[in-house]
Short mmCIF file of C-alpha atoms in Angstrom, two decimals:
data_model
loop_
_atom_site.label_atom_id
_atom_site.label_comp_id
_atom_site.label_asym_id
_atom_site.label_seq_id
_atom_site.Cartn_x
_atom_site.Cartn_y
_atom_site.Cartn_z
CA UNK A 70 101.02 113.58 148.87
CA UNK A 71 97.96 113.84 151.12
CA UNK A 72 95.72 110.81 150.89
CA UNK A 73 92.66 113.02 150.57
CA UNK A 74 93.95 114.19 147.20
CA UNK A 75 94.65 110.66 145.99
CA UNK A 76 91.03 109.63 146.14
CA UNK A 77 89.81 108.65 142.70
CA UNK A 78 86.53 110.43 142.11
CA UNK A 79 83.36 108.55 142.90
CA UNK A 80 79.85 109.88 142.59
CA UNK A 81 79.52 110.09 146.40
CA UNK A 82 82.45 112.56 146.53
CA UNK A 83 80.41 115.31 144.89
CA UNK A 84 79.31 117.75 147.58
CA UNK A 85 76.23 119.92 147.02
CA UNK A 86 74.16 122.57 148.67
CA UNK A 87 70.40 122.48 148.13
CA UNK A 88 69.84 122.56 144.39
CA UNK A 89 73.42 123.61 143.58
CA UNK A 90 76.49 121.53 142.79
CA UNK A 91 79.29 122.70 145.05
CA UNK A 92 81.73 123.24 142.17
CA UNK A 93 79.21 125.49 140.44
CA UNK A 94 78.62 127.40 143.65
CA UNK A 95 82.31 127.94 144.37
CA UNK A 96 83.92 128.19 140.93
CA UNK A 97 80.85 129.37 139.02
CA UNK A 98 81.10 132.90 140.40
CA UNK A 99 82.02 135.65 137.92
CA UNK A 100 85.39 137.38 138.21
CA UNK A 101 86.56 140.76 136.97
CA UNK A 102 89.86 142.58 136.73
CA UNK A 103 90.23 145.80 134.81
CA UNK A 104 88.03 145.61 131.73
CA UNK A 105 88.00 141.80 131.78
CA UNK A 106 84.90 140.06 133.11
CA UNK A 107 84.75 136.27 133.03
CA UNK A 108 81.67 134.22 133.90
CA UNK A 109 83.42 131.75 136.20
CA UNK A 110 86.72 130.93 137.92
CA UNK A 111 87.97 128.11 135.64
CA UNK A 112 90.91 128.98 133.42
CA UNK A 113 92.58 126.93 130.71
CA UNK A 114 96.27 126.80 131.61
CA UNK A 115 98.85 127.62 128.91
CA UNK A 116 99.92 124.35 127.28
CA UNK A 117 102.55 124.21 124.54
CA UNK A 118 101.21 121.92 121.79
CA UNK A 119 103.54 122.38 118.75
CA UNK A 120 100.68 122.47 116.25
CA UNK A 121 101.47 125.78 114.52
CA UNK A 122 103.72 124.99 111.51
CA UNK A 123 105.88 127.95 110.61
CA UNK A 124 104.73 129.62 113.81
CA UNK A 125 101.26 130.31 112.41
CA UNK A 126 98.20 129.20 114.43
CA UNK A 127 95.66 127.72 112.04
CA UNK A 128 91.96 127.03 112.18
CA UNK A 129 92.61 123.80 114.07
CA UNK A 130 94.23 125.84 116.85
CA UNK A 131 91.28 128.26 116.84
CA UNK A 132 88.78 125.43 117.17
CA UNK A 133 90.87 123.73 119.87
CA UNK A 134 90.50 126.78 122.10
CA UNK A 135 86.93 127.56 121.06
CA UNK A 136 85.83 124.02 121.89
CA UNK A 137 86.83 124.54 125.52
CA UNK A 138 85.37 128.04 125.70
CA UNK A 139 82.05 126.66 124.44
CA UNK A 140 82.18 124.05 127.21
CA UNK A 141 82.22 126.71 129.97
CA UNK A 142 85.91 127.42 130.51
CA UNK A 143 85.75 131.01 131.75
CA UNK A 144 89.13 132.19 130.48
CA UNK A 145 91.58 130.73 127.97
CA UNK A 146 95.30 131.42 128.40
CA UNK A 147 96.95 130.43 125.16
CA UNK A 148 100.04 128.32 124.85
CA UNK A 149 103.25 130.34 124.99
CA UNK A 150 103.59 132.50 121.88
CA UNK A 151 106.98 133.90 120.91
CA UNK A 152 107.78 137.61 121.02
CA UNK A 153 109.70 139.07 118.09
CA UNK A 154 113.29 138.49 119.08
CA UNK A 155 115.65 136.25 117.13
CA UNK A 156 116.40 134.01 120.12
CA UNK A 157 112.91 133.87 121.62
CA UNK A 158 111.97 130.35 120.56
CA UNK A 159 113.26 126.85 120.04
CA UNK A 160 110.78 125.32 117.57
CA UNK A 161 109.21 126.26 114.26
CA UNK A 162 105.97 124.68 115.41
CA UNK A 163 105.43 126.97 118.38
CA UNK A 164 103.18 129.92 117.47
CA UNK A 165 104.81 133.32 117.17
CA UNK A 166 103.35 136.72 117.87
CA UNK A 167 104.71 138.72 114.99
CA UNK A 168 104.31 138.82 111.22
CA UNK A 169 101.14 139.30 109.21
CA UNK A 170 100.29 135.62 108.76
CA UNK A 171 100.77 134.68 112.41
CA UNK A 172 98.87 137.71 113.72
CA UNK A 173 96.03 136.99 111.28
CA UNK A 174 95.95 133.47 112.69
CA UNK A 175 95.70 134.84 116.22
CA UNK A 176 92.90 137.20 115.18
CA UNK A 177 91.01 134.15 113.96
CA UNK A 178 91.65 132.40 117.29
CA UNK A 179 90.28 135.38 119.22
CA UNK A 180 87.20 135.53 117.00
CA UNK A 181 86.49 131.82 117.41
CA UNK A 182 86.78 131.97 121.20
CA UNK A 183 84.61 135.07 121.45
CA UNK A 184 81.97 133.52 119.19
CA UNK A 185 81.95 130.53 121.55
CA UNK A 186 81.25 132.89 124.44
CA UNK A 187 84.70 132.80 126.01
CA UNK A 188 87.49 135.20 126.94
CA UNK A 189 91.10 134.74 125.90
CA UNK A 190 94.55 136.16 126.63
CA UNK A 191 97.89 135.24 124.99
CA UNK A 192 100.94 134.15 126.95
CA UNK A 193 103.95 136.12 125.69
CA UNK A 194 107.13 134.07 125.83
CA UNK A 195 110.90 134.18 125.43
CA UNK A 196 112.72 130.93 126.21
CA UNK A 197 116.10 132.56 126.92
CA UNK A 198 119.04 130.23 127.45
CA UNK A 199 116.86 127.10 127.28
CA UNK A 200 116.92 127.59 123.50
CA UNK A 201 118.50 124.71 121.56
CA UNK A 202 121.39 125.68 119.30
CA UNK A 203 120.36 125.61 115.64
CA UNK A 204 116.63 125.18 116.30
CA UNK A 205 113.90 127.26 114.72
CA UNK A 206 112.30 129.59 114.16
CA UNK A 207 115.61 131.41 113.46
CA UNK A 208 118.25 128.70 113.37
CA UNK A 209 121.25 131.05 113.43
CA UNK A 210 120.20 132.86 116.61
CA UNK A 211 122.19 131.98 119.74
CA UNK A 212 120.63 131.09 123.09
CA UNK A 213 120.66 134.18 125.29
CA UNK A 214 120.21 134.81 128.99
CA UNK A 215 121.23 137.11 131.80
CA UNK A 216 124.63 135.41 132.17
CA UNK A 217 125.00 132.88 129.38
CA UNK A 218 124.18 129.93 131.65
CA UNK A 219 121.89 126.95 131.28
CA UNK A 220 119.54 125.99 134.11
CA UNK A 221 122.14 123.64 135.55
CA UNK A 222 124.64 126.51 135.76
CA UNK A 223 126.75 125.26 132.85
CA UNK A 224 127.79 127.90 130.24
CA UNK A 225 125.33 127.98 127.36
CA UNK A 226 124.74 130.76 124.86
CA UNK A 227 125.60 134.39 125.47
CA UNK A 228 124.83 137.01 128.09
CA UNK A 229 122.54 139.82 127.01
CA UNK A 230 124.13 143.25 126.71
CA UNK A 231 122.34 146.37 127.96
CA UNK A 232 121.28 147.10 124.38
CA UNK A 233 120.04 143.53 123.96
CA UNK A 234 117.97 143.89 127.12
CA UNK A 235 116.34 147.01 125.73
CA UNK A 236 115.51 145.13 122.52
CA UNK A 237 113.91 142.26 124.38
CA UNK A 238 111.86 144.59 126.56
CA UNK A 239 110.72 146.37 123.42
CA UNK A 240 109.66 143.08 121.86
CA UNK A 241 107.35 142.35 124.79
CA UNK A 242 105.83 145.85 124.56
CA UNK A 243 105.25 145.50 120.82
CA UNK A 244 103.57 142.14 121.35
CA UNK A 245 101.37 143.59 124.09
CA UNK A 246 100.14 146.37 121.81
CA UNK A 247 99.43 143.78 119.10
CA UNK A 248 97.46 141.66 121.58
CA UNK A 249 95.12 144.52 122.35
CA UNK A 250 94.80 145.44 118.68
CA UNK A 251 93.86 141.85 117.82
CA UNK A 252 91.00 141.91 120.32
CA UNK A 253 92.47 139.78 123.12
CA UNK A 254 90.98 140.39 126.57
CA UNK A 255 94.31 140.85 128.36
CA UNK A 256 97.71 139.17 128.28
CA UNK A 257 100.05 137.03 130.32
CA UNK A 258 103.83 137.40 130.65
CA UNK A 259 105.68 134.11 131.03
CA UNK A 260 107.99 134.65 133.99
CA UNK A 261 108.18 131.03 135.14
CA UNK A 262 109.78 127.61 134.60
CA UNK A 263 113.31 128.80 133.93
CA UNK A 264 112.61 130.83 130.79
CA UNK A 265 114.16 134.23 130.13
CA UNK A 266 112.28 136.45 132.59
CA UNK A 267 112.64 133.79 135.27
CA UNK A 268 116.35 133.39 134.51
CA UNK A 269 116.85 136.98 135.66
CA UNK A 270 114.99 136.26 138.90
CA UNK A 271 116.95 133.12 139.80
CA UNK A 272 120.37 133.49 141.36
CA UNK A 273 121.71 130.34 139.69
CA UNK A 274 121.19 131.73 136.17
CA UNK A 275 121.70 135.43 136.96
CA UNK A 276 125.33 136.13 137.86
CA UNK A 277 125.38 139.66 136.50
CA UNK A 278 127.24 142.42 138.30
CA UNK A 279 125.41 145.35 136.69
CA UNK A 280 122.03 146.85 137.65
CA UNK A 281 120.22 143.65 136.52
CA UNK A 282 122.02 141.23 138.84
CA UNK A 283 123.30 140.76 142.34
CA UNK A 284 120.79 141.18 145.15
CA UNK A 285 117.12 140.32 144.82
CA UNK A 286 116.08 143.90 144.12
CA UNK A 287 118.45 144.00 141.14
CA UNK A 288 117.46 140.57 139.85
CA UNK A 289 113.80 141.61 139.67
CA UNK A 290 114.60 144.77 137.71
CA UNK A 291 114.38 143.15 134.24
CA UNK A 292 110.97 141.65 134.95
CA UNK A 293 109.71 144.94 136.37
CA UNK A 294 110.91 146.84 133.32
CA UNK A 295 109.17 144.36 131.04
CA UNK A 296 105.94 144.88 132.97
CA UNK A 297 106.36 148.68 132.89
CA UNK A 298 106.89 148.67 129.11
CA UNK A 299 103.91 146.37 128.56
CA UNK A 300 101.68 148.47 130.81
CA UNK A 301 102.65 151.60 128.85
CA UNK A 302 101.81 149.84 125.56
CA UNK A 303 98.20 148.98 126.48
CA UNK A 304 95.26 150.78 127.99
CA UNK A 305 94.87 150.96 131.80
CA UNK A 306 91.98 148.51 131.84
CA UNK A 307 93.79 145.85 129.80
CA UNK A 308 94.82 143.31 132.46
CA UNK A 309 98.35 141.96 132.76
CA UNK A 310 98.81 138.48 134.21
CA UNK A 311 102.29 137.38 135.30
CA UNK A 312 103.17 133.71 135.55
CA UNK A 313 105.77 132.82 138.15
CA UNK A 314 107.14 129.62 139.64
CA UNK A 315 109.67 128.34 142.08
CA UNK A 316 110.46 125.18 140.04
CA UNK A 317 112.22 125.19 136.69
CA UNK A 318 112.18 122.70 133.83
CA UNK A 319 114.19 119.75 135.12
CA UNK A 320 115.03 121.67 138.31
CA UNK A 321 112.09 120.88 140.56
CA UNK A 322 113.84 121.86 143.79
CA UNK A 323 114.68 125.37 142.55
CA UNK A 324 113.44 128.39 144.49
CA UNK A 325 113.52 132.09 143.68
CA UNK A 326 112.17 132.85 147.17
CA UNK A 327 112.96 130.89 150.32
CA UNK A 328 110.71 132.95 152.61
CA UNK A 329 107.57 135.07 152.33
CA UNK A 330 109.77 138.15 152.76
CA UNK A 331 111.83 137.21 149.72
CA UNK A 332 108.70 136.47 147.71
CA UNK A 333 107.31 139.88 148.60
CA UNK A 334 110.57 141.50 147.45
CA UNK A 335 109.98 139.93 144.04
CA UNK A 336 106.24 140.45 143.68
CA UNK A 337 105.83 143.96 145.11
CA UNK A 338 107.91 145.67 142.37
CA UNK A 339 105.98 143.71 139.73
CA UNK A 340 102.66 144.77 141.22
CA UNK A 341 103.86 148.36 141.35
CA UNK A 342 104.95 148.12 137.71
CA UNK A 343 101.47 147.08 136.59
CA UNK A 344 100.75 143.39 137.16
CA UNK A 345 97.06 142.82 137.87
CA UNK A 346 97.02 139.05 138.44
CA UNK A 347 99.75 136.64 139.57
CA UNK A 348 99.55 133.15 138.06
CA UNK A 349 101.49 130.96 140.48
CA UNK A 350 102.63 127.76 138.81
CA UNK A 351 103.06 124.76 141.09
CA UNK A 352 103.00 121.05 140.29
CA UNK A 353 100.67 120.26 143.24
CA UNK A 354 98.24 123.00 144.20
CA UNK A 355 97.55 121.45 147.63
CA UNK A 356 101.08 121.78 149.01
CA UNK A 357 101.92 124.67 151.38
CA UNK A 358 104.61 126.96 150.01
CA UNK A 359 106.30 127.99 153.27
CA UNK A 360 106.47 126.52 156.75
CA UNK A 361 103.95 127.77 159.27
CA UNK A 362 101.07 128.28 156.83
CA UNK A 363 98.80 126.16 154.65
CA UNK A 364 98.81 128.79 151.89
CA UNK A 365 100.04 127.62 148.51
CA UNK A 366 102.10 129.85 146.21
CA UNK A 367 99.03 131.54 144.72
CA UNK A 368 97.72 132.16 148.23
CA UNK A 369 100.95 133.86 149.24
CA UNK A 370 101.00 135.96 146.06
CA UNK A 371 97.54 137.27 146.85
CA UNK A 372 98.28 137.81 150.55
CA UNK A 373 101.54 139.69 149.94
CA UNK A 374 100.40 141.94 147.08
CA UNK A 375 96.64 142.30 147.42
CA UNK A 376 96.41 141.36 143.75
CA UNK A 377 94.26 138.56 142.36
CA UNK A 378 95.94 135.20 141.84
CA UNK A 379 95.58 131.99 139.85
CA UNK A 380 96.38 128.57 141.28
CA UNK A 381 97.42 125.59 139.15
CA UNK A 382 98.97 122.18 139.62
CA UNK A 383 97.46 118.75 138.85
CA UNK A 384 93.88 119.95 139.29
CA UNK A 385 91.51 117.03 138.85
CA UNK A 386 94.22 114.42 138.32
CA UNK A 387 95.93 111.91 140.62
CA UNK A 388 99.49 112.34 139.30
CA UNK A 389 101.40 115.60 139.18
CA UNK A 390 103.13 117.00 136.11
CA UNK A 391 106.71 115.79 136.16
CA UNK A 392 108.27 117.43 133.12
CA UNK A 393 109.11 116.08 129.65
CA UNK A 394 111.53 113.40 130.85
CA UNK A 395 109.36 112.06 133.65
CA UNK A 396 105.86 112.86 132.51
CA UNK A 397 103.31 110.28 133.69
CA UNK A 398 101.75 108.60 130.69
CA UNK A 399 98.38 108.30 132.37
CA UNK A 400 96.56 110.06 135.21
CA UNK A 401 93.20 109.09 136.64
CA UNK A 402 90.49 111.58 137.51
CA UNK A 403 90.69 112.77 141.12
CA UNK A 404 88.32 114.79 143.27
CA UNK A 405 88.74 118.54 143.79
CA UNK A 406 87.32 118.79 147.30
CA UNK A 407 90.44 120.41 148.75
CA UNK A 408 90.59 122.83 145.83
CA UNK A 409 87.04 123.92 146.59
CA UNK A 410 87.86 124.27 150.28
CA UNK A 411 90.71 126.63 149.45
CA UNK A 412 88.65 128.55 146.90
CA UNK A 413 85.87 129.03 149.45
CA UNK A 414 88.44 130.66 151.73
CA UNK A 415 89.41 133.00 148.87
CA UNK A 416 92.99 131.78 149.07
CA UNK A 417 93.14 132.51 145.32
CA UNK A 418 90.72 133.84 142.72
CA UNK A 419 91.03 131.63 139.65
CA UNK A 420 91.86 127.96 139.02
CA UNK A 421 93.91 126.95 135.99
CA UNK A 422 93.35 123.47 134.59
CA UNK A 423 95.90 121.94 132.23
CA UNK A 424 96.18 118.24 131.38
CA UNK A 425 92.60 117.53 132.47
CA UNK A 426 91.40 119.91 129.75
CA UNK A 427 93.60 118.24 127.16
CA UNK A 428 91.99 114.96 128.13
CA UNK A 429 88.44 116.28 128.15
CA UNK A 430 87.34 119.56 126.53
CA UNK A 431 84.09 119.21 128.51
CA UNK A 432 85.87 119.11 131.88
CA UNK A 433 84.53 122.46 133.12
CA UNK A 434 80.96 121.71 132.07
CA UNK A 435 81.10 118.32 133.78
CA UNK A 436 82.57 119.90 136.92
CA UNK A 437 79.79 122.47 137.15
CA UNK A 438 77.17 119.74 136.63
CA UNK A 439 78.65 117.51 139.33
CA UNK A 440 79.74 114.91 136.76
CA UNK A 441 83.51 114.85 137.13
CA UNK A 442 83.25 111.10 137.60
CA UNK A 443 82.35 111.07 133.89
CA UNK A 444 85.43 113.09 132.87
CA UNK A 445 87.96 111.42 130.60
CA UNK A 446 91.29 110.49 132.26
CA UNK A 447 94.55 111.92 130.97
CA UNK A 448 96.75 109.93 128.62
CA UNK A 449 99.97 111.35 127.19
CA UNK A 450 99.03 109.79 123.83
CA UNK A 451 96.53 112.66 123.52
CA UNK A 452 99.45 115.03 122.97
CA UNK A 453 99.96 113.54 119.51
CA UNK A 454 96.83 115.23 118.18
CA UNK A 455 94.98 118.51 118.64
CA UNK A 456 91.35 118.29 119.64
#
């Protein structure tokens, strides 16, 4: 880890131009894609919180997001919300994106965020073979994936048939149409971290021999068809974000692309299918993705596709996310000088902030005011409540 990132923030680390805090100058610029216009470049990253009993987001969830929108977060990406497929989830406390009560809850969330002056998009999610047998929201549903394999390659659940694949694709399209009807400002497809869409992309979990498996072009077909169906279900100006990652839950050395050429073979079909923004999930935004270049994963996504990109990964904190089994209990506030350097070079377009925004709903406002030294540090104990 570069020592420049390890610096704990001190007041002297804040860099300004005459009359303007550097963060405000760099990340305070508006951004637009399709019909979505956001006032600045700070995004709330999707963060699963398990505070939606029965899959229904309540008023506490609405106020949780609205609180951050009111404090100058430009765009909210909701926690993962489950599409309507029996095997899509693994908890009854994760919000779902179907059914009258849940959709009414989401409409209330959208209204609260808009009233606070923010923009918001849902992250549409299917966990695939990471589903726990017997868990909610539908306890009898089996884990499913491209080949019936867990992330470690061990048999788990069942392989999706061609008809099952069509059903899952349809569930994403139905959710996309609902998102626009509810007044969301766009949507994000969760194609990262070893969940269903990502399982098709990764050779360890996709051992299929039909049109959805084999070489890289075949492994990307499912994701591209999801994007195509979603694009057809919404208006042309309704932006589609796509979250991708190399790493998987508990598999931090995993890679879906070993070279820029392989990454382009994955991203180009998705861009052609209708993705407007690539949200490149890394655990440390400052690390180069491939040898011979300082670009991170978001930088490569933008360079290879010409599409906008979002960077993420321990922004504003001194310890990276390490997953549920190795999650640091505490992280101190760290400077974002290198992040600003990269943003000034237009390496990426938006910056997603995760744990720092759990710790401090006012993080964005403090950043723009040059007061990150006053931001609250992260403590995993904060996950026990929703504020």
